[in-house]
Each structure stands twice: as C-alpha cells, then as structure tokens.
PDB file of N, CA and C in Angstrom:
ATOM      1  N   UNK A   1      -7.610  24.789  -7.051  1.00  0.00           N
ATOM      2  CA  UNK A   1      -7.679  23.549  -6.294  1.00  0.00           C
ATOM      3  C   UNK A   1      -6.522  23.506  -5.296  1.00  0.00           C
ATOM      4  N   UNK A   2      -6.815  23.080  -4.104  1.00  0.00           N
ATOM      5  CA  UNK A   2      -5.828  23.015  -3.036  1.00  0.00           C
ATOM      6  C   UNK A   2      -5.017  21.721  -3.128  1.00  0.00           C
ATOM      7  N   UNK A   3      -3.778  21.801  -2.666  1.00  0.00           N
ATOM      8  CA  UNK A   3      -2.964  20.588  -2.582  1.00  0.00           C
ATOM      9  C   UNK A   3      -3.540  19.613  -1.568  1.00  0.00           C
ATOM     10  N   UNK A   4      -4.206  20.174  -0.548  1.00  0.00           N
ATOM     11  CA  UNK A   4      -4.796  19.358   0.501  1.00  0.00           C
ATOM     12  C   UNK A   4      -6.308  19.428   0.363  1.00  0.00           C
ATOM     13  N   UNK A   5      -6.914  18.352  -0.073  1.00  0.00           N
ATOM     14  CA  UNK A   5      -8.353  18.342  -0.234  1.00  0.00           C
ATOM     15  C   UNK A   5      -9.006  18.069   1.111  1.00  0.00           C
ATOM     16  N   UNK A   6     -10.180  18.628   1.298  1.00  0.00           N
ATOM     17  CA  UNK A   6     -10.924  18.437   2.535  1.00  0.00           C
ATOM     18  C   UNK A   6     -11.395  16.988   2.605  1.00  0.00           C
ATOM     19  N   UNK A   7     -10.917  16.275   3.610  1.00  0.00           N
ATOM     20  CA  UNK A   7     -11.309  14.872   3.726  1.00  0.00           C
ATOM     21  C   UNK A   7     -12.419  14.693   4.750  1.00  0.00           C
ATOM     22  N   UNK A   8     -12.889  15.802   5.331  1.00  0.00           N
ATOM     23  CA  UNK A   8     -13.992  15.719   6.282  1.00  0.00           C
ATOM     24  C   UNK A   8     -13.631  14.880   7.478  1.00  0.00           C
ATOM     25  N   UNK A   9     -14.555  14.039   7.876  1.00  0.00           N
ATOM     26  CA  UNK A   9     -14.334  13.184   9.043  1.00  0.00           C
ATOM     27  C   UNK A   9     -13.932  11.771   8.649  1.00  0.00           C
ATOM     28  N   UNK A  10     -13.475  11.599   7.429  1.00  0.00           N
ATOM     29  CA  UNK A  10     -13.060  10.272   6.985  1.00  0.00           C
ATOM     30  C   UNK A  10     -11.871   9.791   7.801  1.00  0.00           C
ATOM     31  N   UNK A  11     -11.851   8.524   8.062  1.00  0.00           N
ATOM     32  CA  UNK A  11     -10.748   7.929   8.811  1.00  0.00           C
ATOM     33  C   UNK A  11      -9.608   7.655   7.838  1.00  0.00           C
ATOM     34  N   UNK A  12      -8.405   7.980   8.265  1.00  0.00           N
ATOM     35  CA  UNK A  12      -7.232   7.715   7.443  1.00  0.00           C
ATOM     36  C   UNK A  12      -7.004   6.213   7.397  1.00  0.00           C
ATOM     37  N   UNK A  13      -6.660   5.715   6.220  1.00  0.00           N
ATOM     38  CA  UNK A  13      -6.408   4.282   6.074  1.00  0.00           C
ATOM     39  C   UNK A  13      -5.256   3.858   6.975  1.00  0.00           C
ATOM     40  N   UNK A  14      -5.304   2.600   7.405  1.00  0.00           N
ATOM     41  CA  UNK A  14      -4.209   2.065   8.216  1.00  0.00           C
ATOM     42  C   UNK A  14      -2.931   2.059   7.396  1.00  0.00           C
ATOM     43  N   UNK A  15      -1.862   2.500   8.023  1.00  0.00           N
ATOM     44  CA  UNK A  15      -0.560   2.526   7.376  1.00  0.00           C
ATOM     45  C   UNK A  15       0.346   1.588   8.148  1.00  0.00           C
ATOM     46  N   UNK A  16       1.023   0.728   7.449  1.00  0.00           N
ATOM     47  CA  UNK A  16       1.961  -0.174   8.100  1.00  0.00           C
ATOM     48  C   UNK A  16       3.352   0.422   8.010  1.00  0.00           C
ATOM     49  N   UNK A  17       4.033   0.481   9.152  1.00  0.00           N
ATOM     50  CA  UNK A  17       5.392   0.989   9.190  1.00  0.00           C
ATOM     51  C   UNK A  17       6.340  -0.197   9.217  1.00  0.00           C
ATOM     52  N   UNK A  18       7.340  -0.141   8.392  1.00  0.00           N
ATOM     53  CA  UNK A  18       8.332  -1.203   8.335  1.00  0.00           C
ATOM     54  C   UNK A  18       9.575  -0.710   9.043  1.00  0.00           C
ATOM     55  N   UNK A  19      10.020  -1.466  10.017  1.00  0.00           N
ATOM     56  CA  UNK A  19      11.214  -1.078  10.763  1.00  0.00           C
ATOM     57  C   UNK A  19      12.446  -1.371   9.920  1.00  0.00           C
ATOM     58  N   UNK A  20      13.277  -0.362   9.772  1.00  0.00           N
ATOM     59  CA  UNK A  20      14.534  -0.530   9.048  1.00  0.00           C
ATOM     60  C   UNK A  20      15.600  -0.838  10.081  1.00  0.00           C
ATOM     61  N   UNK A  21      16.206  -1.988   9.956  1.00  0.00           N
ATOM     62  CA  UNK A  21      17.206  -2.384  10.943  1.00  0.00           C
ATOM     63  C   UNK A  21      18.580  -2.406  10.311  1.00  0.00           C
ATOM     64  N   UNK A  22      19.550  -2.236  11.144  1.00  0.00           N
ATOM     65  CA  UNK A  22      20.940  -2.263  10.715  1.00  0.00           C
ATOM     66  C   UNK A  22      21.619  -3.351  11.535  1.00  0.00           C
ATOM     67  N   UNK A  23      22.391  -4.181  10.905  1.00  0.00           N
ATOM     68  CA  UNK A  23      23.011  -5.302  11.600  1.00  0.00           C
ATOM     69  C   UNK A  23      23.978  -4.856  12.690  1.00  0.00           C
ATOM     70  N   UNK A  24      24.560  -3.665  12.560  1.00  0.00           N
ATOM     71  CA  UNK A  24      25.500  -3.163  13.558  1.00  0.00           C
ATOM     72  C   UNK A  24      24.786  -2.478  14.719  1.00  0.00           C
ATOM     73  N   UNK A  25      23.487  -2.524  14.731  1.00  0.00           N
ATOM     74  CA  UNK A  25      22.685  -1.774  15.694  1.00  0.00           C
ATOM     75  C   UNK A  25      22.295  -2.669  16.866  1.00  0.00           C
ATOM     76  N   UNK A  26      22.721  -2.298  18.068  1.00  0.00           N
ATOM     77  CA  UNK A  26      22.417  -3.040  19.279  1.00  0.00           C
ATOM     78  C   UNK A  26      21.415  -2.227  20.096  1.00  0.00           C
ATOM     79  N   UNK A  27      20.160  -2.667  20.138  1.00  0.00           N
ATOM     80  CA  UNK A  27      19.119  -1.917  20.848  1.00  0.00           C
ATOM     81  C   UNK A  27      19.356  -2.023  22.348  1.00  0.00           C
ATOM     82  N   UNK A  28      19.439  -0.859  22.985  1.00  0.00           N
ATOM     83  CA  UNK A  28      19.676  -0.786  24.423  1.00  0.00           C
ATOM     84  C   UNK A  28      18.359  -0.643  25.177  1.00  0.00           C
ATOM     85  N   UNK A  29      17.458   0.186  24.629  1.00  0.00           N
ATOM     86  CA  UNK A  29      16.217   0.488  25.333  1.00  0.00           C
ATOM     87  C   UNK A  29      15.129   0.871  24.344  1.00  0.00           C
ATOM     88  N   UNK A  30      13.915   0.392  24.612  1.00  0.00           N
ATOM     89  CA  UNK A  30      12.724   0.826  23.893  1.00  0.00           C
ATOM     90  C   UNK A  30      11.748   1.321  24.941  1.00  0.00           C
ATOM     91  N   UNK A  31      11.059   2.416  24.640  1.00  0.00           N
ATOM     92  CA  UNK A  31      10.123   2.971  25.612  1.00  0.00           C
ATOM     93  C   UNK A  31       9.010   3.716  24.894  1.00  0.00           C
ATOM     94  N   UNK A  32       7.902   3.886  25.592  1.00  0.00           N
ATOM     95  CA  UNK A  32       6.805   4.721  25.107  1.00  0.00           C
ATOM     96  C   UNK A  32       6.594   5.825  26.138  1.00  0.00           C
ATOM     97  N   UNK A  33       6.499   7.050  25.645  1.00  0.00           N
ATOM     98  CA  UNK A  33       6.325   8.215  26.502  1.00  0.00           C
ATOM     99  C   UNK A  33       5.059   8.971  26.125  1.00  0.00           C
ATOM    100  N   UNK A  34       4.544   9.746  27.064  1.00  0.00           N
ATOM    101  CA  UNK A  34       3.517  10.748  26.791  1.00  0.00           C
ATOM    102  C   UNK A  34       4.149  12.093  27.118  1.00  0.00           C
ATOM    103  N   UNK A  35       4.069  13.024  26.170  1.00  0.00           N
ATOM    104  CA  UNK A  35       4.693  14.342  26.353  1.00  0.00           C
ATOM    105  C   UNK A  35       3.851  15.195  27.297  1.00  0.00           C
ATOM    106  N   UNK A  36       4.507  15.741  28.322  1.00  0.00           N
ATOM    107  CA  UNK A  36       3.867  16.661  29.256  1.00  0.00           C
ATOM    108  C   UNK A  36       4.118  18.111  28.861  1.00  0.00           C
ATOM    109  N   UNK A  37       5.330  18.391  28.387  1.00  0.00           N
ATOM    110  CA  UNK A  37       5.701  19.757  28.008  1.00  0.00           C
ATOM    111  C   UNK A  37       6.948  19.702  27.131  1.00  0.00           C
ATOM    112  N   UNK A  38       7.186  20.775  26.399  1.00  0.00           N
ATOM    113  CA  UNK A  38       8.387  20.865  25.562  1.00  0.00           C
ATOM    114  C   UNK A  38       9.083  22.193  25.815  1.00  0.00           C
ATOM    115  N   UNK A  39      10.371  22.226  25.504  1.00  0.00           N
ATOM    116  CA  UNK A  39      11.165  23.452  25.645  1.00  0.00           C
ATOM    117  C   UNK A  39      12.257  23.448  24.590  1.00  0.00           C
ATOM    118  N   UNK A  40      12.603  24.637  24.139  1.00  0.00           N
ATOM    119  CA  UNK A  40      13.715  24.792  23.202  1.00  0.00           C
ATOM    120  C   UNK A  40      14.845  25.463  23.967  1.00  0.00           C
ATOM    121  N   UNK A  41      16.002  24.817  23.998  1.00  0.00           N
ATOM    122  CA  UNK A  41      17.157  25.276  24.770  1.00  0.00           C
ATOM    123  C   UNK A  41      18.283  25.642  23.811  1.00  0.00           C
ATOM    124  N   UNK A  42      18.919  26.785  24.064  1.00  0.00           N
ATOM    125  CA  UNK A  42      20.038  27.233  23.235  1.00  0.00           C
ATOM    126  C   UNK A  42      21.353  26.883  23.917  1.00  0.00           C
ATOM    127  N   UNK A  43      22.257  26.224  23.191  1.00  0.00           N
ATOM    128  CA  UNK A  43      23.583  25.883  23.685  1.00  0.00           C
ATOM    129  C   UNK A  43      24.568  26.877  23.067  1.00  0.00           C
ATOM    130  N   UNK A  44      25.084  27.783  23.885  1.00  0.00           N
ATOM    131  CA  UNK A  44      25.986  28.828  23.379  1.00  0.00           C
ATOM    132  C   UNK A  44      27.286  28.258  22.831  1.00  0.00           C
ATOM    133  N   UNK A  45      27.841  27.239  23.500  1.00  0.00           N
ATOM    134  CA  UNK A  45      29.116  26.671  23.057  1.00  0.00           C
ATOM    135  C   UNK A  45      29.025  26.080  21.655  1.00  0.00           C
ATOM    136  N   UNK A  46      27.929  25.402  21.371  1.00  0.00           N
ATOM    137  CA  UNK A  46      27.763  24.762  20.067  1.00  0.00           C
ATOM    138  C   UNK A  46      26.960  25.618  19.094  1.00  0.00           C
ATOM    139  N   UNK A  47      26.414  26.742  19.571  1.00  0.00           N
ATOM    140  CA  UNK A  47      25.560  27.611  18.765  1.00  0.00           C
ATOM    141  C   UNK A  47      24.458  26.780  18.108  1.00  0.00           C
ATOM    142  N   UNK A  48      23.720  26.059  18.961  1.00  0.00           N
ATOM    143  CA  UNK A  48      22.719  25.116  18.479  1.00  0.00           C
ATOM    144  C   UNK A  48      21.524  25.109  19.428  1.00  0.00           C
ATOM    145  N   UNK A  49      20.326  24.957  18.868  1.00  0.00           N
ATOM    146  CA  UNK A  49      19.104  24.837  19.664  1.00  0.00           C
ATOM    147  C   UNK A  49      18.720  23.364  19.798  1.00  0.00           C
ATOM    148  N   UNK A  50      18.318  22.961  21.002  1.00  0.00           N
ATOM    149  CA  UNK A  50      17.840  21.608  21.261  1.00  0.00           C
ATOM    150  C   UNK A  50      16.360  21.672  21.602  1.00  0.00           C
ATOM    151  N   UNK A  51      15.600  20.712  21.110  1.00  0.00           N
ATOM    152  CA  UNK A  51      14.196  20.602  21.479  1.00  0.00           C
ATOM    153  C   UNK A  51      14.076  19.458  22.476  1.00  0.00           C
ATOM    154  N   UNK A  52      13.630  19.785  23.670  1.00  0.00           N
ATOM    155  CA  UNK A  52      13.504  18.798  24.736  1.00  0.00           C
ATOM    156  C   UNK A  52      12.035  18.573  25.069  1.00  0.00           C
ATOM    157  N   UNK A  53      11.711  17.348  25.422  1.00  0.00           N
ATOM    158  CA  UNK A  53      10.352  17.009  25.836  1.00  0.00           C
ATOM    159  C   UNK A  53      10.406  16.396  27.230  1.00  0.00           C
ATOM    160  N   UNK A  54       9.620  16.952  28.132  1.00  0.00           N
ATOM    161  CA  UNK A  54       9.454  16.360  29.449  1.00  0.00           C
ATOM    162  C   UNK A  54       8.270  15.411  29.333  1.00  0.00           C
ATOM    163  N   UNK A  55       8.514  14.163  29.700  1.00  0.00           N
ATOM    164  CA  UNK A  55       7.536  13.101  29.434  1.00  0.00           C
ATOM    165  C   UNK A  55       7.318  12.241  30.672  1.00  0.00           C
ATOM    166  N   UNK A  56       6.287  11.429  30.585  1.00  0.00           N
ATOM    167  CA  UNK A  56       6.064  10.387  31.583  1.00  0.00           C
ATOM    168  C   UNK A  56       6.229   9.046  30.863  1.00  0.00           C
ATOM    169  N   UNK A  57       6.956   8.121  31.490  1.00  0.00           N
ATOM    170  CA  UNK A  57       7.199   6.823  30.850  1.00  0.00           C
ATOM    171  C   UNK A  57       6.216   5.768  31.361  1.00  0.00           C
ATOM    172  N   UNK A  58       6.413   4.516  30.919  1.00  0.00           N
ATOM    173  CA  UNK A  58       5.496   3.432  31.293  1.00  0.00           C
ATOM    174  C   UNK A  58       5.479   3.166  32.793  1.00  0.00           C
ATOM    175  N   UNK A  59       6.568   3.525  33.480  1.00  0.00           N
ATOM    176  CA  UNK A  59       6.665   3.316  34.928  1.00  0.00           C
ATOM    177  C   UNK A  59       6.170   4.514  35.720  1.00  0.00           C
ATOM    178  N   UNK A  60       5.514   5.453  35.029  1.00  0.00           N
ATOM    179  CA  UNK A  60       4.985   6.682  35.629  1.00  0.00           C
ATOM    180  C   UNK A  60       6.092   7.539  36.242  1.00  0.00           C
ATOM    181  N   UNK A  61       7.285   7.501  35.619  1.00  0.00           N
ATOM    182  CA  UNK A  61       8.413   8.330  36.022  1.00  0.00           C
ATOM    183  C   UNK A  61       8.561   9.460  35.014  1.00  0.00           C
ATOM    184  N   UNK A  62       9.005  10.614  35.493  1.00  0.00           N
ATOM    185  CA  UNK A  62       9.208  11.775  34.634  1.00  0.00           C
ATOM    186  C   UNK A  62      10.616  11.709  34.044  1.00  0.00           C
ATOM    187  N   UNK A  63      10.720  11.906  32.741  1.00  0.00           N
ATOM    188  CA  UNK A  63      12.011  11.949  32.047  1.00  0.00           C
ATOM    189  C   UNK A  63      11.993  13.108  31.064  1.00  0.00           C
ATOM    190  N   UNK A  64      13.153  13.692  30.836  1.00  0.00           N
ATOM    191  CA  UNK A  64      13.301  14.705  29.794  1.00  0.00           C
ATOM    192  C   UNK A  64      14.248  14.148  28.747  1.00  0.00           C
ATOM    193  N   UNK A  65      13.786  14.147  27.493  1.00  0.00           N
ATOM    194  CA  UNK A  65      14.583  13.603  26.398  1.00  0.00           C
ATOM    195  C   UNK A  65      14.649  14.617  25.265  1.00  0.00           C
ATOM    196  N   UNK A  66      15.699  14.525  24.480  1.00  0.00           N
ATOM    197  CA  UNK A  66      15.810  15.339  23.272  1.00  0.00           C
ATOM    198  C   UNK A  66      14.960  14.682  22.192  1.00  0.00           C
ATOM    199  N   UNK A  67      14.213  15.492  21.446  1.00  0.00           N
ATOM    200  CA  UNK A  67      13.386  14.943  20.366  1.00  0.00           C
ATOM    201  C   UNK A  67      13.871  15.440  19.005  1.00  0.00           C
ATOM    202  N   UNK A  68      15.149  15.816  18.938  1.00  0.00           N
ATOM    203  CA  UNK A  68      15.738  16.244  17.666  1.00  0.00           C
ATOM    204  C   UNK A  68      15.658  15.115  16.649  1.00  0.00           C
ATOM    205  N   UNK A  69      15.256  15.425  15.462  1.00  0.00           N
ATOM    206  CA  UNK A  69      15.210  14.494  14.320  1.00  0.00           C
ATOM    207  C   UNK A  69      14.198  13.370  14.471  1.00  0.00           C
ATOM    208  N   UNK A  70      13.277  13.463  15.421  1.00  0.00           N
ATOM    209  CA  UNK A  70      12.240  12.443  15.541  1.00  0.00           C
ATOM    210  C   UNK A  70      11.227  12.633  14.423  1.00  0.00           C
ATOM    211  N   UNK A  71      10.656  11.536  13.969  1.00  0.00           N
ATOM    212  CA  UNK A  71       9.576  11.614  12.992  1.00  0.00           C
ATOM    213  C   UNK A  71       8.308  12.088  13.681  1.00  0.00           C
ATOM    214  N   UNK A  72       7.524  12.900  12.977  1.00  0.00           N
ATOM    215  CA  UNK A  72       6.278  13.420  13.539  1.00  0.00           C
ATOM    216  C   UNK A  72       5.141  13.046  12.598  1.00  0.00           C
ATOM    217  N   UNK A  73       4.173  12.311  13.118  1.00  0.00           N
ATOM    218  CA  UNK A  73       3.013  11.911  12.324  1.00  0.00           C
ATOM    219  C   UNK A  73       2.193  13.152  11.979  1.00  0.00           C
ATOM    220  N   UNK A  74       1.582  13.167  10.794  1.00  0.00           N
ATOM    221  CA  UNK A  74       0.921  14.377  10.298  1.00  0.00           C
ATOM    222  C   UNK A  74      -0.280  14.821  11.114  1.00  0.00           C
ATOM    223  N   UNK A  75      -0.876  13.954  11.939  1.00  0.00           N
ATOM    224  CA  UNK A  75      -2.035  14.381  12.721  1.00  0.00           C
ATOM    225  C   UNK A  75      -1.658  15.004  14.066  1.00  0.00           C
ATOM    226  N   UNK A  76      -0.378  15.198  14.330  1.00  0.00           N
ATOM    227  CA  UNK A  76       0.063  15.836  15.572  1.00  0.00           C
ATOM    228  C   UNK A  76      -0.071  17.347  15.411  1.00  0.00           C
ATOM    229  N   UNK A  77      -1.022  17.929  16.135  1.00  0.00           N
ATOM    230  CA  UNK A  77      -1.234  19.371  16.087  1.00  0.00           C
ATOM    231  C   UNK A  77      -0.548  20.073  17.246  1.00  0.00           C
ATOM    232  N   UNK A  78      -0.313  19.326  18.316  1.00  0.00           N
ATOM    233  CA  UNK A  78       0.304  19.879  19.519  1.00  0.00           C
ATOM    234  C   UNK A  78       1.129  18.766  20.167  1.00  0.00           C
ATOM    235  N   UNK A  79       2.309  19.109  20.670  1.00  0.00           N
ATOM    236  CA  UNK A  79       3.153  18.093  21.305  1.00  0.00           C
ATOM    237  C   UNK A  79       2.581  17.617  22.639  1.00  0.00           C
ATOM    238  N   UNK A  80       2.017  18.526  23.422  1.00  0.00           N
ATOM    239  CA  UNK A  80       1.501  18.160  24.739  1.00  0.00           C
ATOM    240  C   UNK A  80       0.411  17.100  24.588  1.00  0.00           C
ATOM    241  N   UNK A  81       0.623  15.953  25.242  1.00  0.00           N
ATOM    242  CA  UNK A  81      -0.329  14.855  25.177  1.00  0.00           C
ATOM    243  C   UNK A  81      -0.030  13.842  24.084  1.00  0.00           C
ATOM    244  N   UNK A  82       0.912  14.159  23.198  1.00  0.00           N
ATOM    245  CA  UNK A  82       1.270  13.226  22.122  1.00  0.00           C
ATOM    246  C   UNK A  82       2.138  12.098  22.686  1.00  0.00           C
ATOM    247  N   UNK A  83       2.209  11.015  21.954  1.00  0.00           N
ATOM    248  CA  UNK A  83       3.001   9.852  22.342  1.00  0.00           C
ATOM    249  C   UNK A  83       4.327   9.844  21.592  1.00  0.00           C
ATOM    250  N   UNK A  84       5.325   9.229  22.216  1.00  0.00           N
ATOM    251  CA  UNK A  84       6.619   9.012  21.566  1.00  0.00           C
ATOM    252  C   UNK A  84       6.972   7.538  21.705  1.00  0.00           C
ATOM    253  N   UNK A  85       7.263   6.894  20.586  1.00  0.00           N
ATOM    254  CA  UNK A  85       7.894   5.573  20.612  1.00  0.00           C
ATOM    255  C   UNK A  85       9.383   5.840  20.455  1.00  0.00           C
ATOM    256  N   UNK A  86      10.149   5.484  21.472  1.00  0.00           N
ATOM    257  CA  UNK A  86      11.560   5.850  21.592  1.00  0.00           C
ATOM    258  C   UNK A  86      12.416   4.596  21.521  1.00  0.00           C
ATOM    259  N   UNK A  87      13.549   4.711  20.859  1.00  0.00           N
ATOM    260  CA  UNK A  87      14.492   3.597  20.783  1.00  0.00           C
ATOM    261  C   UNK A  87      15.905   4.141  20.934  1.00  0.00           C
ATOM    262  N   UNK A  88      16.622   3.579  21.876  1.00  0.00           N
ATOM    263  CA  UNK A  88      18.024   3.944  22.103  1.00  0.00           C
ATOM    264  C   UNK A  88      18.869   2.750  21.685  1.00  0.00           C
ATOM    265  N   UNK A  89      19.917   3.014  20.916  1.00  0.00           N
ATOM    266  CA  UNK A  89      20.721   1.913  20.407  1.00  0.00           C
ATOM    267  C   UNK A  89      22.187   2.309  20.304  1.00  0.00           C
ATOM    268  N   UNK A  90      23.032   1.285  20.265  1.00  0.00           N
ATOM    269  CA  UNK A  90      24.467   1.490  20.094  1.00  0.00           C
ATOM    270  C   UNK A  90      24.832   1.042  18.688  1.00  0.00           C
ATOM    271  N   UNK A  91      25.567   1.896  18.006  1.00  0.00           N
ATOM    272  CA  UNK A  91      26.012   1.578  16.653  1.00  0.00           C
ATOM    273  C   UNK A  91      27.418   2.129  16.487  1.00  0.00           C
ATOM    274  N   UNK A  92      28.325   1.269  16.098  1.00  0.00           N
ATOM    275  CA  UNK A  92      29.731   1.656  15.932  1.00  0.00           C
ATOM    276  C   UNK A  92      30.277   2.311  17.199  1.00  0.00           C
ATOM    277  N   UNK A  93      29.980   1.722  18.349  1.00  0.00           N
ATOM    278  CA  UNK A  93      30.438   2.180  19.669  1.00  0.00           C
ATOM    279  C   UNK A  93      29.917   3.563  20.048  1.00  0.00           C
ATOM    280  N   UNK A  94      28.846   4.009  19.445  1.00  0.00           N
ATOM    281  CA  UNK A  94      28.247   5.307  19.763  1.00  0.00           C
ATOM    282  C   UNK A  94      26.776   5.099  20.127  1.00  0.00           C
ATOM    283  N   UNK A  95      26.312   5.799  21.185  1.00  0.00           N
ATOM    284  CA  UNK A  95      24.917   5.713  21.604  1.00  0.00           C
ATOM    285  C   UNK A  95      24.095   6.701  20.776  1.00  0.00           C
ATOM    286  N   UNK A  96      23.047   6.200  20.137  1.00  0.00           N
ATOM    287  CA  UNK A  96      22.144   7.012  19.328  1.00  0.00           C
ATOM    288  C   UNK A  96      20.715   6.766  19.786  1.00  0.00           C
ATOM    289  N   UNK A  97      19.806   7.593  19.317  1.00  0.00           N
ATOM    290  CA  UNK A  97      18.401   7.393  19.637  1.00  0.00           C
ATOM    291  C   UNK A  97      17.555   7.850  18.463  1.00  0.00           C
ATOM    292  N   UNK A  98      16.365   7.297  18.405  1.00  0.00           N
ATOM    293  CA  UNK A  98      15.410   7.666  17.373  1.00  0.00           C
ATOM    294  C   UNK A  98      14.019   7.594  17.986  1.00  0.00           C
ATOM    295  N   UNK A  99      13.067   8.222  17.345  1.00  0.00           N
ATOM    296  CA  UNK A  99      11.718   8.183  17.884  1.00  0.00           C
ATOM    297  C   UNK A  99      10.688   8.628  16.873  1.00  0.00           C
ATOM    298  N   UNK A 100       9.439   8.329  17.211  1.00  0.00           N
ATOM    299  CA  UNK A 100       8.306   8.719  16.383  1.00  0.00           C
ATOM    300  C   UNK A 100       7.270   9.345  17.297  1.00  0.00           C
ATOM    301  N   UNK A 101       6.817  10.546  16.949  1.00  0.00           N
ATOM    302  CA  UNK A 101       5.826  11.279  17.733  1.00  0.00           C
ATOM    303  C   UNK A 101       4.486  11.147  17.018  1.00  0.00           C
ATOM    304  N   UNK A 102       3.443  10.784  17.774  1.00  0.00           N
ATOM    305  CA  UNK A 102       2.136  10.565  17.154  1.00  0.00           C
ATOM    306  C   UNK A 102       1.015  10.786  18.161  1.00  0.00           C
ATOM    307  N   UNK A 103      -0.199  10.908  17.652  1.00  0.00           N
ATOM    308  CA  UNK A 103      -1.405  10.987  18.475  1.00  0.00           C
ATOM    309  C   UNK A 103      -2.266   9.775  18.173  1.00  0.00           C
ATOM    310  N   UNK A 104      -3.021   9.340  19.161  1.00  0.00           N
ATOM    311  CA  UNK A 104      -3.934   8.206  18.946  1.00  0.00           C
ATOM    312  C   UNK A 104      -5.243   8.692  18.387  1.00  0.00           C
TER     313      UNK A 104
END
C-alpha cells in the first residue's frame, strides 16, 4: 500500500489558514505575484544559494524577489504561473519577508 493513495479527480477539501501574528511585527507591504520565471543564484562570499523569482505584481510591474523559506502548497508542480502571497514586515528593527506559493 502506498503512502499516497490515488484520489482521482476528487476535489481537495477547503483548508482554512490561520495567520500567526506577532505583536512586534509591523507589516510594511502585502502583495500578490504571479511567477514568470525562477533562477538559483550562488553567492560566493556567503557560500550560499538564493532562489529568486521574477514575477508580475498587481500593478503589472515586473519584480524579482527571493523566495527562500516560502511555504509551497502541495499542488504546485511548477513555479512558472504559480501565485505568491507576499508579506514584508519589520520586526525588532529588521526587515523580513514571508510568502506562500500556490496554484489556483
């Protein structure tokens, strides 16, 4: 028996996501993007790879953002064309960001 049973064309039940907030968190920006392309960039100084996504935002402007540590919904088979709900916030005088990648 497989860990993943064949669910056929059944629709996945609606899942409600609960936003976890922190009182020290000051939201600077919220945005929704559609991914156009992705790239993995190596930083020699830090010996670290970054995953970047070139996207289009709600204003039809092109932006490139890092998608490190973003949550990825299980039905995302390919990044191109997927959506990102992005949130940029300040916490303890430091700018941070978080996001969720998903398909409709």
